PDB file of C-alpha atoms in Angstrom:
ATOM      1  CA  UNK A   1      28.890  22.490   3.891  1.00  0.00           C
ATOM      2  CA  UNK A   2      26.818  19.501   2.060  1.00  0.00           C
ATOM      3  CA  UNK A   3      23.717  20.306   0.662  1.00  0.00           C
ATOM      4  CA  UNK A   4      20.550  18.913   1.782  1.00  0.00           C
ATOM      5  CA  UNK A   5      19.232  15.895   0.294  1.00  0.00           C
ATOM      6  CA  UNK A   6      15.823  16.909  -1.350  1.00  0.00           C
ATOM      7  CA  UNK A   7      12.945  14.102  -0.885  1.00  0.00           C
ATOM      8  CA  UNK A   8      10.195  14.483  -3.525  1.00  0.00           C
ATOM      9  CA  UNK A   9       6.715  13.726  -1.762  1.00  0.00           C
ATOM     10  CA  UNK A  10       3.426  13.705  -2.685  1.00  0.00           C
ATOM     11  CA  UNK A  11       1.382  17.283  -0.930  1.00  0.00           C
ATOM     12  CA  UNK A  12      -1.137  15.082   0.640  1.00  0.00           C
ATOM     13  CA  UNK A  13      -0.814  15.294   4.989  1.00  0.00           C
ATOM     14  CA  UNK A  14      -0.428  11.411   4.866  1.00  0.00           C
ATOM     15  CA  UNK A  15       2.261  11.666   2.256  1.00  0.00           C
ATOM     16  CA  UNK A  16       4.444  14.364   3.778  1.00  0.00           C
ATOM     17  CA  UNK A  17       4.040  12.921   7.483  1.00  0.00           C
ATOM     18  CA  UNK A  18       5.243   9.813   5.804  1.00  0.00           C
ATOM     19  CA  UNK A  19       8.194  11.546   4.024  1.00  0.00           C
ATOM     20  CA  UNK A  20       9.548  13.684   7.626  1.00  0.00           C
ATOM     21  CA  UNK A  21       9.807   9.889   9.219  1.00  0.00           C
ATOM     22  CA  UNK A  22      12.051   8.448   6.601  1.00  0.00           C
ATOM     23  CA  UNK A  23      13.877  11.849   6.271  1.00  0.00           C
ATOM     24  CA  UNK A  24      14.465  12.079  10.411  1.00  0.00           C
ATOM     25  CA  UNK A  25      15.683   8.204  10.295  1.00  0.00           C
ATOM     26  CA  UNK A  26      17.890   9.045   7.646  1.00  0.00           C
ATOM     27  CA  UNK A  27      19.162  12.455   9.413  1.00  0.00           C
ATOM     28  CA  UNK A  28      19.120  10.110  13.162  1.00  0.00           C
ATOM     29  CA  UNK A  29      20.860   7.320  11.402  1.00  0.00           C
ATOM     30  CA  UNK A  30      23.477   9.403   8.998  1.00  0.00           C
ATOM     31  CA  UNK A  31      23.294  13.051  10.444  1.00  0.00           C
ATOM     32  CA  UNK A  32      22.791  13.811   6.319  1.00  0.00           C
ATOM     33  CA  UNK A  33      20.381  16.626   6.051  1.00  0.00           C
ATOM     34  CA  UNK A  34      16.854  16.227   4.307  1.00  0.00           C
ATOM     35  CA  UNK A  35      14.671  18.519   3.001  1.00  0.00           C
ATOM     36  CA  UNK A  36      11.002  17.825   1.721  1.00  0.00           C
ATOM     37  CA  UNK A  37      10.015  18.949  -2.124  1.00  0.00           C
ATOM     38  CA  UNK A  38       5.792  18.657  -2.785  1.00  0.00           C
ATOM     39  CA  UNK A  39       4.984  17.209  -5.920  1.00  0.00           C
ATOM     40  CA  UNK A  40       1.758  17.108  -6.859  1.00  0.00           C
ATOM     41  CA  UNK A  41       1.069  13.703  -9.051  1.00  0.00           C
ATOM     42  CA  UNK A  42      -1.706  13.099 -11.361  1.00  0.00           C
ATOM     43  CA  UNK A  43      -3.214  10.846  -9.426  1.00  0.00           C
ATOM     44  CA  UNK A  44      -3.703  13.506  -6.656  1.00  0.00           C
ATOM     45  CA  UNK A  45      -5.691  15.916  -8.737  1.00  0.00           C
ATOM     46  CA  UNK A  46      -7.702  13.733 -10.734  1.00  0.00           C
ATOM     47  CA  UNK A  47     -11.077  12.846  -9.649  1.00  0.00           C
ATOM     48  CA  UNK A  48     -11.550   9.639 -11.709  1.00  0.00           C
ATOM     49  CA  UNK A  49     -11.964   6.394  -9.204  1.00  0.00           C
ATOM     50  CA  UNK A  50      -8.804   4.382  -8.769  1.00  0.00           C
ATOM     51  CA  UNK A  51     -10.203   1.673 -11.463  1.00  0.00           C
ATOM     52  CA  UNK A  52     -10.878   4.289 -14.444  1.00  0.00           C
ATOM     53  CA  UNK A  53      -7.157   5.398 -13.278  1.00  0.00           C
ATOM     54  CA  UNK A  54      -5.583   2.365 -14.105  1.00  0.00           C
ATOM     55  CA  UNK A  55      -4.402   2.172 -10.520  1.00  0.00           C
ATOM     56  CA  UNK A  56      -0.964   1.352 -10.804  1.00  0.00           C
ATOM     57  CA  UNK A  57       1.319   4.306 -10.556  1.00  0.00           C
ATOM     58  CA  UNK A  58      -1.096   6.761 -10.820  1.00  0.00           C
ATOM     59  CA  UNK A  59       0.319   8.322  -7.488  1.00  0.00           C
ATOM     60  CA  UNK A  60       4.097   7.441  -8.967  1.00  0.00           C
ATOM     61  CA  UNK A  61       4.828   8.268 -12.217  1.00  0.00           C
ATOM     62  CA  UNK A  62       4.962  12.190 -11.482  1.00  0.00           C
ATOM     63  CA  UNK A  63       7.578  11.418  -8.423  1.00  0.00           C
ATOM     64  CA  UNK A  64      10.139   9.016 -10.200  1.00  0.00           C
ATOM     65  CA  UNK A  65       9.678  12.298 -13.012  1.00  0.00           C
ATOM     66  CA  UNK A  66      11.334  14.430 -11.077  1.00  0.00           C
ATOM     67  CA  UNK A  67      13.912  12.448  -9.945  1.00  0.00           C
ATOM     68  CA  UNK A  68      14.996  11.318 -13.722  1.00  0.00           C
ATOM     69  CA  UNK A  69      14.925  15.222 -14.191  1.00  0.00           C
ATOM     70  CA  UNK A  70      17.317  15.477 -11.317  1.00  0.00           C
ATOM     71  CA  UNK A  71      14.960  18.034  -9.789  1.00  0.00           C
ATOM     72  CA  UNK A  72      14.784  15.410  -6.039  1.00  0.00           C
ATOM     73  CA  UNK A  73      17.317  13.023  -5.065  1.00  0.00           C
ATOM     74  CA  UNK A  74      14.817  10.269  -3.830  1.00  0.00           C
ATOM     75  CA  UNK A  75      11.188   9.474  -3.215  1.00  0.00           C
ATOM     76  CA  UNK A  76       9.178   8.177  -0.584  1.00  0.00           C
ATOM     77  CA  UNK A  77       6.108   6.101  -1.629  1.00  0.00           C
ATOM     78  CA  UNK A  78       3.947   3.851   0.018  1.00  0.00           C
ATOM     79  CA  UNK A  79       4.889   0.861  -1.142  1.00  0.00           C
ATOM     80  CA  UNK A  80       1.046  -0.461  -1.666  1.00  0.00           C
ATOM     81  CA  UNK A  81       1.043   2.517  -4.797  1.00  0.00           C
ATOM     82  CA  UNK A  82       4.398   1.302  -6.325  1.00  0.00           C
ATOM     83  CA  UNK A  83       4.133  -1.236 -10.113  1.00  0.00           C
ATOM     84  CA  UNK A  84       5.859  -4.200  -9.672  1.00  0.00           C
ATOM     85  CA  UNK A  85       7.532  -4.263 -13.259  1.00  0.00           C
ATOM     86  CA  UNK A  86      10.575  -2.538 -11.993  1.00  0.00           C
ATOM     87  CA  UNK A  87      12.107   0.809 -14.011  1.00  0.00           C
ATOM     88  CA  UNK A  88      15.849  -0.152 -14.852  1.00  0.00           C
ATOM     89  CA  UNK A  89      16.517   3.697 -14.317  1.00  0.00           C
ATOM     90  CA  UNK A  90      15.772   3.627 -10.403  1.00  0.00           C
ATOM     91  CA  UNK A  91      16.655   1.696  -7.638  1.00  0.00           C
ATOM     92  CA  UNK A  92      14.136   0.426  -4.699  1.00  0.00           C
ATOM     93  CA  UNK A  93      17.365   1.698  -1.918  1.00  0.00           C
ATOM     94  CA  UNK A  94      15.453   1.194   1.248  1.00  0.00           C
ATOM     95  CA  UNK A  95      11.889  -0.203   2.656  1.00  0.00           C
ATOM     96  CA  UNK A  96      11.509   0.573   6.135  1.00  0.00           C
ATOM     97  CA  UNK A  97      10.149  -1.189   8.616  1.00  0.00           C
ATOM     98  CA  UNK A  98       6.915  -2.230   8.413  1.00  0.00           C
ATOM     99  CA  UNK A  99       4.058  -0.454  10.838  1.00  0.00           C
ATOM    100  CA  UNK A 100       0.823  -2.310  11.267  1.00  0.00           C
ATOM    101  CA  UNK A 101       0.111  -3.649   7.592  1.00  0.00           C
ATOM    102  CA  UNK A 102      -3.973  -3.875   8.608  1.00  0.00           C
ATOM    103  CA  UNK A 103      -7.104  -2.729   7.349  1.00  0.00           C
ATOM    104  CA  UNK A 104      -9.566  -0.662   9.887  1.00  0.00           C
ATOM    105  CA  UNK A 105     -12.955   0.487   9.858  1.00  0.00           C
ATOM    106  CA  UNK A 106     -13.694   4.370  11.095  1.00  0.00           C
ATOM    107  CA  UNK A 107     -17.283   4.588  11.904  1.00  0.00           C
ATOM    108  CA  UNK A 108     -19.454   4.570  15.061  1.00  0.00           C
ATOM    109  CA  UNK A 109     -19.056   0.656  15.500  1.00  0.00           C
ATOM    110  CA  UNK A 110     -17.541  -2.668  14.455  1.00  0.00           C
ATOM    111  CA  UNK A 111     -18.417  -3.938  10.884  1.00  0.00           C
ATOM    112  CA  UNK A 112     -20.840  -6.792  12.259  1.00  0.00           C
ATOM    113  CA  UNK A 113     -23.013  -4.180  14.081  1.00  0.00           C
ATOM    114  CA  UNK A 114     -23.575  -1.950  11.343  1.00  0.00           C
ATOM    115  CA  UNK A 115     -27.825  -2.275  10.442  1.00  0.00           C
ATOM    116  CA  UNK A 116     -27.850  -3.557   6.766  1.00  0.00           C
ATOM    117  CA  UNK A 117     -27.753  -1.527   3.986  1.00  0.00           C
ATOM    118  CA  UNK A 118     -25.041   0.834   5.770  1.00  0.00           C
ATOM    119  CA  UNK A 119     -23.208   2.962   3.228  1.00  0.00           C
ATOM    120  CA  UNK A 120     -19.757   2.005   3.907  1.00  0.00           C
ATOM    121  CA  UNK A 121     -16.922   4.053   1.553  1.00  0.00           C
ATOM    122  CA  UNK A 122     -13.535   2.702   0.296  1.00  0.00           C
ATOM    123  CA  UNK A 123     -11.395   3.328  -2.863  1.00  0.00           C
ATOM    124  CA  UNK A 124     -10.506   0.124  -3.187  1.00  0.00           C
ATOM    125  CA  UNK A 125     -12.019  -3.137  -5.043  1.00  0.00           C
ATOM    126  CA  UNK A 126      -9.864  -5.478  -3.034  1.00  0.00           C
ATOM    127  CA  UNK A 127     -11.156  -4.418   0.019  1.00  0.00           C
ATOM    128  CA  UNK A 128     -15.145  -4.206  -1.287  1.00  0.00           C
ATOM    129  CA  UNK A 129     -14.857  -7.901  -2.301  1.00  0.00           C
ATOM    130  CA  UNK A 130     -13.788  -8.836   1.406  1.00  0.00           C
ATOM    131  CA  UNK A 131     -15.999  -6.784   2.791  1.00  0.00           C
ATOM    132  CA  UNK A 132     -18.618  -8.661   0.854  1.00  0.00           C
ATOM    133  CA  UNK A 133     -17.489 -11.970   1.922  1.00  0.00           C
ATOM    134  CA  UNK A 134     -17.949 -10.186   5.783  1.00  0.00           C
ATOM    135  CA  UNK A 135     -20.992  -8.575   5.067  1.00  0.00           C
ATOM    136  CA  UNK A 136     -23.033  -8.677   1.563  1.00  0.00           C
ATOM    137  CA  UNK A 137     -25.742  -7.109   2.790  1.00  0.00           C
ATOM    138  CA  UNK A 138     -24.349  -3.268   3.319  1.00  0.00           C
ATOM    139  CA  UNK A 139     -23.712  -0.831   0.659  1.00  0.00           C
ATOM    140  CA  UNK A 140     -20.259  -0.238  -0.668  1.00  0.00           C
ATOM    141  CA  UNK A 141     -19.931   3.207  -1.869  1.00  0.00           C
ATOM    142  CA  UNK A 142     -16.049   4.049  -4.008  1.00  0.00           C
ATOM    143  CA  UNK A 143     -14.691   6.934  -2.726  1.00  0.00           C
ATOM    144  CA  UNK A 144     -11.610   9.239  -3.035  1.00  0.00           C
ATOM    145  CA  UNK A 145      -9.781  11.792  -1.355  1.00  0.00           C
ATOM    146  CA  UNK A 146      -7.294  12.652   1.195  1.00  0.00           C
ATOM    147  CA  UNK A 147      -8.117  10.446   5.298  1.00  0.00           C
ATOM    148  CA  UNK A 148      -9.386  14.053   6.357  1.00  0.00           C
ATOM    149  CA  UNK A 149     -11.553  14.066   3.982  1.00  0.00           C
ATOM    150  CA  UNK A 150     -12.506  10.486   3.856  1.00  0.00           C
ATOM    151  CA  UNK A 151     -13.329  10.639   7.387  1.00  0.00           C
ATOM    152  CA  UNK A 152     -15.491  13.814   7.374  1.00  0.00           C
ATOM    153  CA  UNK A 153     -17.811  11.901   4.807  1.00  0.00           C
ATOM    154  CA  UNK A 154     -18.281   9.637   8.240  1.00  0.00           C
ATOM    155  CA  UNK A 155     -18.695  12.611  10.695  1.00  0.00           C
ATOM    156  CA  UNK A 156     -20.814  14.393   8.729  1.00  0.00           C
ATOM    157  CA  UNK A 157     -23.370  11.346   8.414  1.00  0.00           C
ATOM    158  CA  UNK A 158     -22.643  11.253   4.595  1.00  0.00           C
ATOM    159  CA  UNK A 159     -21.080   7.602   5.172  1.00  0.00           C
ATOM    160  CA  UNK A 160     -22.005   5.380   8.024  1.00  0.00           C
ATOM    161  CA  UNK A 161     -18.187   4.150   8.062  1.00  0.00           C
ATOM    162  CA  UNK A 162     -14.740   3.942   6.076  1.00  0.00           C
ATOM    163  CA  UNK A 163     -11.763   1.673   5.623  1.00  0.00           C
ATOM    164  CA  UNK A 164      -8.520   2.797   5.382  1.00  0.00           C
ATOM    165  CA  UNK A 165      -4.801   1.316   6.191  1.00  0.00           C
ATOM    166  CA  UNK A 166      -4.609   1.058   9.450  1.00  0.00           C
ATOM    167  CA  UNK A 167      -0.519   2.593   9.549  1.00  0.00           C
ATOM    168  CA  UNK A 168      -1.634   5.878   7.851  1.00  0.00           C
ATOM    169  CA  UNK A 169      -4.315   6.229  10.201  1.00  0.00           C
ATOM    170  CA  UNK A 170      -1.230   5.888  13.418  1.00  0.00           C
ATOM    171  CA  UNK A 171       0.622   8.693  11.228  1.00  0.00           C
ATOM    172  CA  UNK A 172      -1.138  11.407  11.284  1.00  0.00           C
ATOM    173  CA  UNK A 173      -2.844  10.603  14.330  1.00  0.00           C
ATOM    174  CA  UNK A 174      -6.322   9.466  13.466  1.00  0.00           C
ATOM    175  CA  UNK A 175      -6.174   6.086  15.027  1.00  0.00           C
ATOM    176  CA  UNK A 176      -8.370   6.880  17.939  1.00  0.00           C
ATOM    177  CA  UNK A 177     -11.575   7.124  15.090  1.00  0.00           C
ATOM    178  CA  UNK A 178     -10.681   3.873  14.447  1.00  0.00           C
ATOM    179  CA  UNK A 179     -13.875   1.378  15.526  1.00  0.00           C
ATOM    180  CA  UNK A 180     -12.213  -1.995  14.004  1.00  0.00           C
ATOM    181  CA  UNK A 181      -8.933  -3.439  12.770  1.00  0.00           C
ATOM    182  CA  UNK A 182      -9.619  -7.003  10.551  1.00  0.00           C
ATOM    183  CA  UNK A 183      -7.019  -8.973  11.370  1.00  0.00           C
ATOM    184  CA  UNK A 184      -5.854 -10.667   8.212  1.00  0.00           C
ATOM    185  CA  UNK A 185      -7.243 -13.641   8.104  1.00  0.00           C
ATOM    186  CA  UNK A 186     -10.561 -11.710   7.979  1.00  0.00           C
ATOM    187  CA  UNK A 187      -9.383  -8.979   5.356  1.00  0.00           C
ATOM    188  CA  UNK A 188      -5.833  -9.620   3.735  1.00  0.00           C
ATOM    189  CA  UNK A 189      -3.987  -6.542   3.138  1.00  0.00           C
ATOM    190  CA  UNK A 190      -2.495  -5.207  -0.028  1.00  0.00           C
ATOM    191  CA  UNK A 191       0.758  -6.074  -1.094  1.00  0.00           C
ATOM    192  CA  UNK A 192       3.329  -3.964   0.830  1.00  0.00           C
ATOM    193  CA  UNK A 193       0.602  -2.086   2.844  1.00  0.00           C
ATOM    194  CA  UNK A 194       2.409  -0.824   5.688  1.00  0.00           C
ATOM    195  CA  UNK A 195       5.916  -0.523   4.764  1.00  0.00           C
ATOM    196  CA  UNK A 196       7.170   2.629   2.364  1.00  0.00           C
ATOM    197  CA  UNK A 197       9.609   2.724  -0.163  1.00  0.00           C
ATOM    198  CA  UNK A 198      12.554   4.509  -0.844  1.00  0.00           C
ATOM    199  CA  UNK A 199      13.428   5.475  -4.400  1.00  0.00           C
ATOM    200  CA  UNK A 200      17.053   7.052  -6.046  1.00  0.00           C
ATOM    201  CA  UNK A 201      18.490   6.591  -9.637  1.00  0.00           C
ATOM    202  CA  UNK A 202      19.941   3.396 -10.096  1.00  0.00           C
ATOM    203  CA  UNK A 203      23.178   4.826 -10.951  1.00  0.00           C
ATOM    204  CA  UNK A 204      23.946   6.381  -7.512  1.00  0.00           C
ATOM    205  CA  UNK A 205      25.648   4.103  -5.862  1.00  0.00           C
ATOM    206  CA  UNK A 206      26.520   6.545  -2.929  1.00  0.00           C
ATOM    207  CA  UNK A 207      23.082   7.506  -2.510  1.00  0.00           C
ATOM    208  CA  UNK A 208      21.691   4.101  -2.559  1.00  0.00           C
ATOM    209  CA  UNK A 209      24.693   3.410   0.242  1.00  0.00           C
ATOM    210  CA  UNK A 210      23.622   5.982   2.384  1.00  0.00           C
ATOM    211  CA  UNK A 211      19.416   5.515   1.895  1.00  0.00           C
ATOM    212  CA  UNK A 212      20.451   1.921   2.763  1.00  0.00           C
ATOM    213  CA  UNK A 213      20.759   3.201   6.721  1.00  0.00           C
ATOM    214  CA  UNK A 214      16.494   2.923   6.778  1.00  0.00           C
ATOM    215  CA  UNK A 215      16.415  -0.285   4.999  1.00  0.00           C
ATOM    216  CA  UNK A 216      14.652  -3.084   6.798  1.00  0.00           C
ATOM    217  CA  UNK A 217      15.739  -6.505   5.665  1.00  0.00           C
ATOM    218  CA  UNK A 218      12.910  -8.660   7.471  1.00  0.00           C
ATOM    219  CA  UNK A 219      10.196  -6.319   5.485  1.00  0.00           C
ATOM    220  CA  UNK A 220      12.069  -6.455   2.533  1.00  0.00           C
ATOM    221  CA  UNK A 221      11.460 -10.246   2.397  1.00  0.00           C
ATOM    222  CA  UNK A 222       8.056  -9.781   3.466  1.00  0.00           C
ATOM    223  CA  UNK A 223       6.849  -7.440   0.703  1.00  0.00           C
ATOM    224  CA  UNK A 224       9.179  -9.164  -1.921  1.00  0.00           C
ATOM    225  CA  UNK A 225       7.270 -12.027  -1.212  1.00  0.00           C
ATOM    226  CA  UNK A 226       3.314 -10.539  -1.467  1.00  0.00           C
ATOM    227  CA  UNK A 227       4.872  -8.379  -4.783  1.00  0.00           C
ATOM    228  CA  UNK A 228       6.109 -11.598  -6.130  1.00  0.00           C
ATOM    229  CA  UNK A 229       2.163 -12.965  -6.256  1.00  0.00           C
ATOM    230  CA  UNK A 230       0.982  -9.588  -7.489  1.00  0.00           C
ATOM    231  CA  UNK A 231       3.372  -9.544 -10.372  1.00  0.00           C
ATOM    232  CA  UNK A 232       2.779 -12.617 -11.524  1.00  0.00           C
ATOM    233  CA  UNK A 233      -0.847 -12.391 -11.208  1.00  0.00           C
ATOM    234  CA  UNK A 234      -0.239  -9.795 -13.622  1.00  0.00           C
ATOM    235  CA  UNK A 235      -2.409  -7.363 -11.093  1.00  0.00           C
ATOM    236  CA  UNK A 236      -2.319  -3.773 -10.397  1.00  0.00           C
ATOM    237  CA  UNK A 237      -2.506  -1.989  -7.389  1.00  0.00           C
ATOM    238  CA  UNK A 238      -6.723  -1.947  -7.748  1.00  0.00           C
ATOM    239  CA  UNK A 239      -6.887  -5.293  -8.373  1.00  0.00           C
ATOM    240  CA  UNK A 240      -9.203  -7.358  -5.399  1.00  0.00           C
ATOM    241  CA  UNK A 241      -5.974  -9.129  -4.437  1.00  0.00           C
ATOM    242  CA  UNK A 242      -4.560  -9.403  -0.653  1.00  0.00           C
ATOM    243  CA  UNK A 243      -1.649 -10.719   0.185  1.00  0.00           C
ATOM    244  CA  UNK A 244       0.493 -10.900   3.346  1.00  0.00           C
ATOM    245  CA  UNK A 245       3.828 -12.491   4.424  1.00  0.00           C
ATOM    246  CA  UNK A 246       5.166 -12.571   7.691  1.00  0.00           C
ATOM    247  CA  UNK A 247       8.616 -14.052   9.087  1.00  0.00           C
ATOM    248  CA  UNK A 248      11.426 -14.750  11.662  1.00  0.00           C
ATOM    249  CA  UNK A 249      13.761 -13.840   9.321  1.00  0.00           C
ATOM    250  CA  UNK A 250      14.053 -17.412   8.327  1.00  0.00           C
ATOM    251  CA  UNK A 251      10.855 -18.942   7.592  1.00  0.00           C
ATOM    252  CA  UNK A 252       8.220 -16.571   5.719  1.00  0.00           C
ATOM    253  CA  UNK A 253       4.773 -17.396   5.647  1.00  0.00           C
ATOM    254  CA  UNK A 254       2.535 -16.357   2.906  1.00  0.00           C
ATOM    255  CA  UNK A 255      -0.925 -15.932   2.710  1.00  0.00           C
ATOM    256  CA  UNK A 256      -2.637 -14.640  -0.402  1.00  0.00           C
ATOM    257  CA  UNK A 257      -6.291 -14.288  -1.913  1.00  0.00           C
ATOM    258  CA  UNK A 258      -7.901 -13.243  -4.945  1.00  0.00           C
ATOM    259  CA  UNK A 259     -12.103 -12.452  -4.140  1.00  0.00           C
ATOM    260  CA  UNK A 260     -14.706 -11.928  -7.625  1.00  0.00           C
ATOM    261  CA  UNK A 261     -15.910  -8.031  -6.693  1.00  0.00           C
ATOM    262  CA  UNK A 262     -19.264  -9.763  -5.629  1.00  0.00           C
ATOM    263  CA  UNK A 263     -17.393 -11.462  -2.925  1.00  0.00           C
ATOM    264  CA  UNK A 264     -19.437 -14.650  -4.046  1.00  0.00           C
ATOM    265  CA  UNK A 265     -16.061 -16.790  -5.171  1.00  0.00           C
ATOM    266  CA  UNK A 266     -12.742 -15.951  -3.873  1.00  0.00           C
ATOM    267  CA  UNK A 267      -9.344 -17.915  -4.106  1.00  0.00           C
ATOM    268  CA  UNK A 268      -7.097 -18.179  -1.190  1.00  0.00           C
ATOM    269  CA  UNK A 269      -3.955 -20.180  -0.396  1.00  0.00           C
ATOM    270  CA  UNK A 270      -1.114 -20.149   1.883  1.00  0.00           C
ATOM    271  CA  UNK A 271       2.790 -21.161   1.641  1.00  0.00           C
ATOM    272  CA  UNK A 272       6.085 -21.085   3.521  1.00  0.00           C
ATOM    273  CA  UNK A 273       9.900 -21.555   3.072  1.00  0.00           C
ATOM    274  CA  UNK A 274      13.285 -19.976   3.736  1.00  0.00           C
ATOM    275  CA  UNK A 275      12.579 -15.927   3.509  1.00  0.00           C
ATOM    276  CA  UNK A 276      15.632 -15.979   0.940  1.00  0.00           C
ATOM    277  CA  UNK A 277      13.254 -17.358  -1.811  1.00  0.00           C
ATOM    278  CA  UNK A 278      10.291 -14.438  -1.284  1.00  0.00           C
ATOM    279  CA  UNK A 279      10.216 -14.316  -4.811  1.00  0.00           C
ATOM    280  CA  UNK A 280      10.042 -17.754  -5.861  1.00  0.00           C
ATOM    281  CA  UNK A 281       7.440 -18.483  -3.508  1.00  0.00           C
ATOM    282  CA  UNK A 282       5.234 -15.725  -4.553  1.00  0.00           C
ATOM    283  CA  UNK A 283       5.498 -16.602  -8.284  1.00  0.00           C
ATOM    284  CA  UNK A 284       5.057 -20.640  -7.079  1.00  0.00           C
ATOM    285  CA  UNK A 285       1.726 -19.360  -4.914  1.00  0.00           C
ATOM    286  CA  UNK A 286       0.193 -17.579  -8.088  1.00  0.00           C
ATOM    287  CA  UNK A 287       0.494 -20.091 -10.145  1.00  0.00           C
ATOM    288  CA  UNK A 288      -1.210 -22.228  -7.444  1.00  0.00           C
ATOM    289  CA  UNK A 289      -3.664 -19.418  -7.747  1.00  0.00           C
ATOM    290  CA  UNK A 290      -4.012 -19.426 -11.358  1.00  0.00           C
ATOM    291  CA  UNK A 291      -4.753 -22.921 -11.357  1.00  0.00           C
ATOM    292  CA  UNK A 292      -7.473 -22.267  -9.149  1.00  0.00           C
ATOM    293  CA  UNK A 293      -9.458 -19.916 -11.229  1.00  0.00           C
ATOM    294  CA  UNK A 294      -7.826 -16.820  -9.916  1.00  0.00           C
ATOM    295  CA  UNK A 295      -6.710 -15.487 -13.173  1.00  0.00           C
ATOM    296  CA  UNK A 296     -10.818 -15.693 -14.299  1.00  0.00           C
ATOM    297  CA  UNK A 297     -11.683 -14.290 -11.356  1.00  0.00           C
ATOM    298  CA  UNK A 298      -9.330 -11.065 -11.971  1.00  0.00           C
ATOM    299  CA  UNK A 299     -10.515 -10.789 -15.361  1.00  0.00           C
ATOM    300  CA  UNK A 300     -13.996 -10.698 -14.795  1.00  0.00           C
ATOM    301  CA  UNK A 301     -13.236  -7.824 -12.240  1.00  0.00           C
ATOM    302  CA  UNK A 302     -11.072  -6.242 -15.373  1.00  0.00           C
ATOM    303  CA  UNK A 303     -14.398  -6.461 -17.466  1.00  0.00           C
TER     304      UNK A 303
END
């Protein structure tokens, strides 16, 4: 009898909701066995905001640990938390198909309704510096924490609302809190926001065969593409940079922006082209960026 595959996830509800869907795909699509192993990461138990963190791979580096230690056989991650300088040791096997890449606001009403000065909480500096470009006049307040607790801070009057990816919200079944989802030419989503990621050594080939099964080639361009601007941006995961790319599985079109934490200045510019050059026309869109200003703008938010 074959073993079950283990899948190292992160403890978090989100996380291991996000794990059992890959790992019942896998079972639908393969009839392979899957079992879930919690890790707890770094970036789970430490209470520093996602800035003092570093942001990229904070939620990461703990997972692809125990899979060089041979302790898991693959990962799931959302794909928003992965680097984009790639590990030689480990192999991106599958993204899955992308749910609703989004932003949304949980609170009692929509974002323009909100009285000014409304304490509204999110982790995340790209969102604050869209938010600010929506509305300067509320209060931005950084928080962390699991979406339970995130959302309580609303309930319990602490917060007058939250953002939070719209997907995760779907997955464990909060999306009826949900008062607002920006579309994205209002708020441009993170890189990858919306799809996960599937992670095995590099050198297992049968493994990266079989994880192929939940691999979604049209979101694979898409997030290539919006990974291709972040990388050469030279921006982390915390970085105030949205970017989204969306396709036929032809033509992608690709949208990205780079917003000053004030949401005063902001750089945004679009492309499109055949989806089998995502990566070239990320890199070709950041340097458009760049030449912009985008590259000051970043490194005032870095300082």
């Amino acid at each position: 009898m074959t073993a079950p595959l283990r899948l190292g996830t992160r403890k978090s509800l989100m996380a291991t909701t996000q794990s059992q869907i890959v790992a019942d795909r896998l079972t639908a699509l393969t009839g392979r066995e899957v079992e879930l192993v919690g890790v707890t990461t770094f970036g789970d138990v430490s209470r520093a905001h996602l800035t003092q963190l570093g942001g990229t791979g904070v939620f990461v580096n703990d997972l692809r640990g125990r899979l060089l230690a041979g302790e898991v056989d693959f990962a799931v991650h959302s794909l928003k938390d992965l680097p984009t300088k790639p590990d030689e040791r480990i192999a991106m096997a599958a993204i899955t198909r992308r749910d609703d890449p989004r932003d949304a606001l949980v609170g009692p009403t929509k974002l323009h309704d909100l009285p000014a000065g409304a304490r509204v909480g999110t982790g995340s500096p790209r969102r604050v510096a869209q938010l600010r470009l929506l509305r300067p006049d509320l209060d931005y307040v950084p928080i962390r924490g699991n979406a339970d607790t995130r959302i309580g801070k609303v309930t319990s009057g602490e917060l007058d609302a939250i953002v939070l990816a719209a997907a995760g919200l779907a997955r464990i079944r909060r999306d009826g809190e949900i008062a607002q989802v920006f579309e994205v030419d209002e708020m441009l989503p993170a890189p990858g926001q919306g799809a996960l990621a599937v992670e095995c050594l590099a050198d297992r080939d049968d493994l990266i065969e079989l994880l192929r099964a939940v691999d979604d080639p049209l979101t694979r361009a898409a997030v290539d593409a919006e990974r291709s601007v972040l990388a050469a941006l030279e921006a982390g995961c915390a970085a105030p940079v949205g970017a989204f790319a969306s396709g036929d599985g032809h033509i992608l079109n690709l949208t990205a922006t780079v917003v000053d934490v004030d949401g005063a200045r902001s750089v945004r510019k679009s492309t499109s082209g055949p989806s089998t050059t995502a990566v070239i026309m990320g890199r070709e869109l950041a340097a458009a960026m760049i030449a912009e200003g985008a590259d000051t703008l970043m490194g005032e938010q870095a300082h």
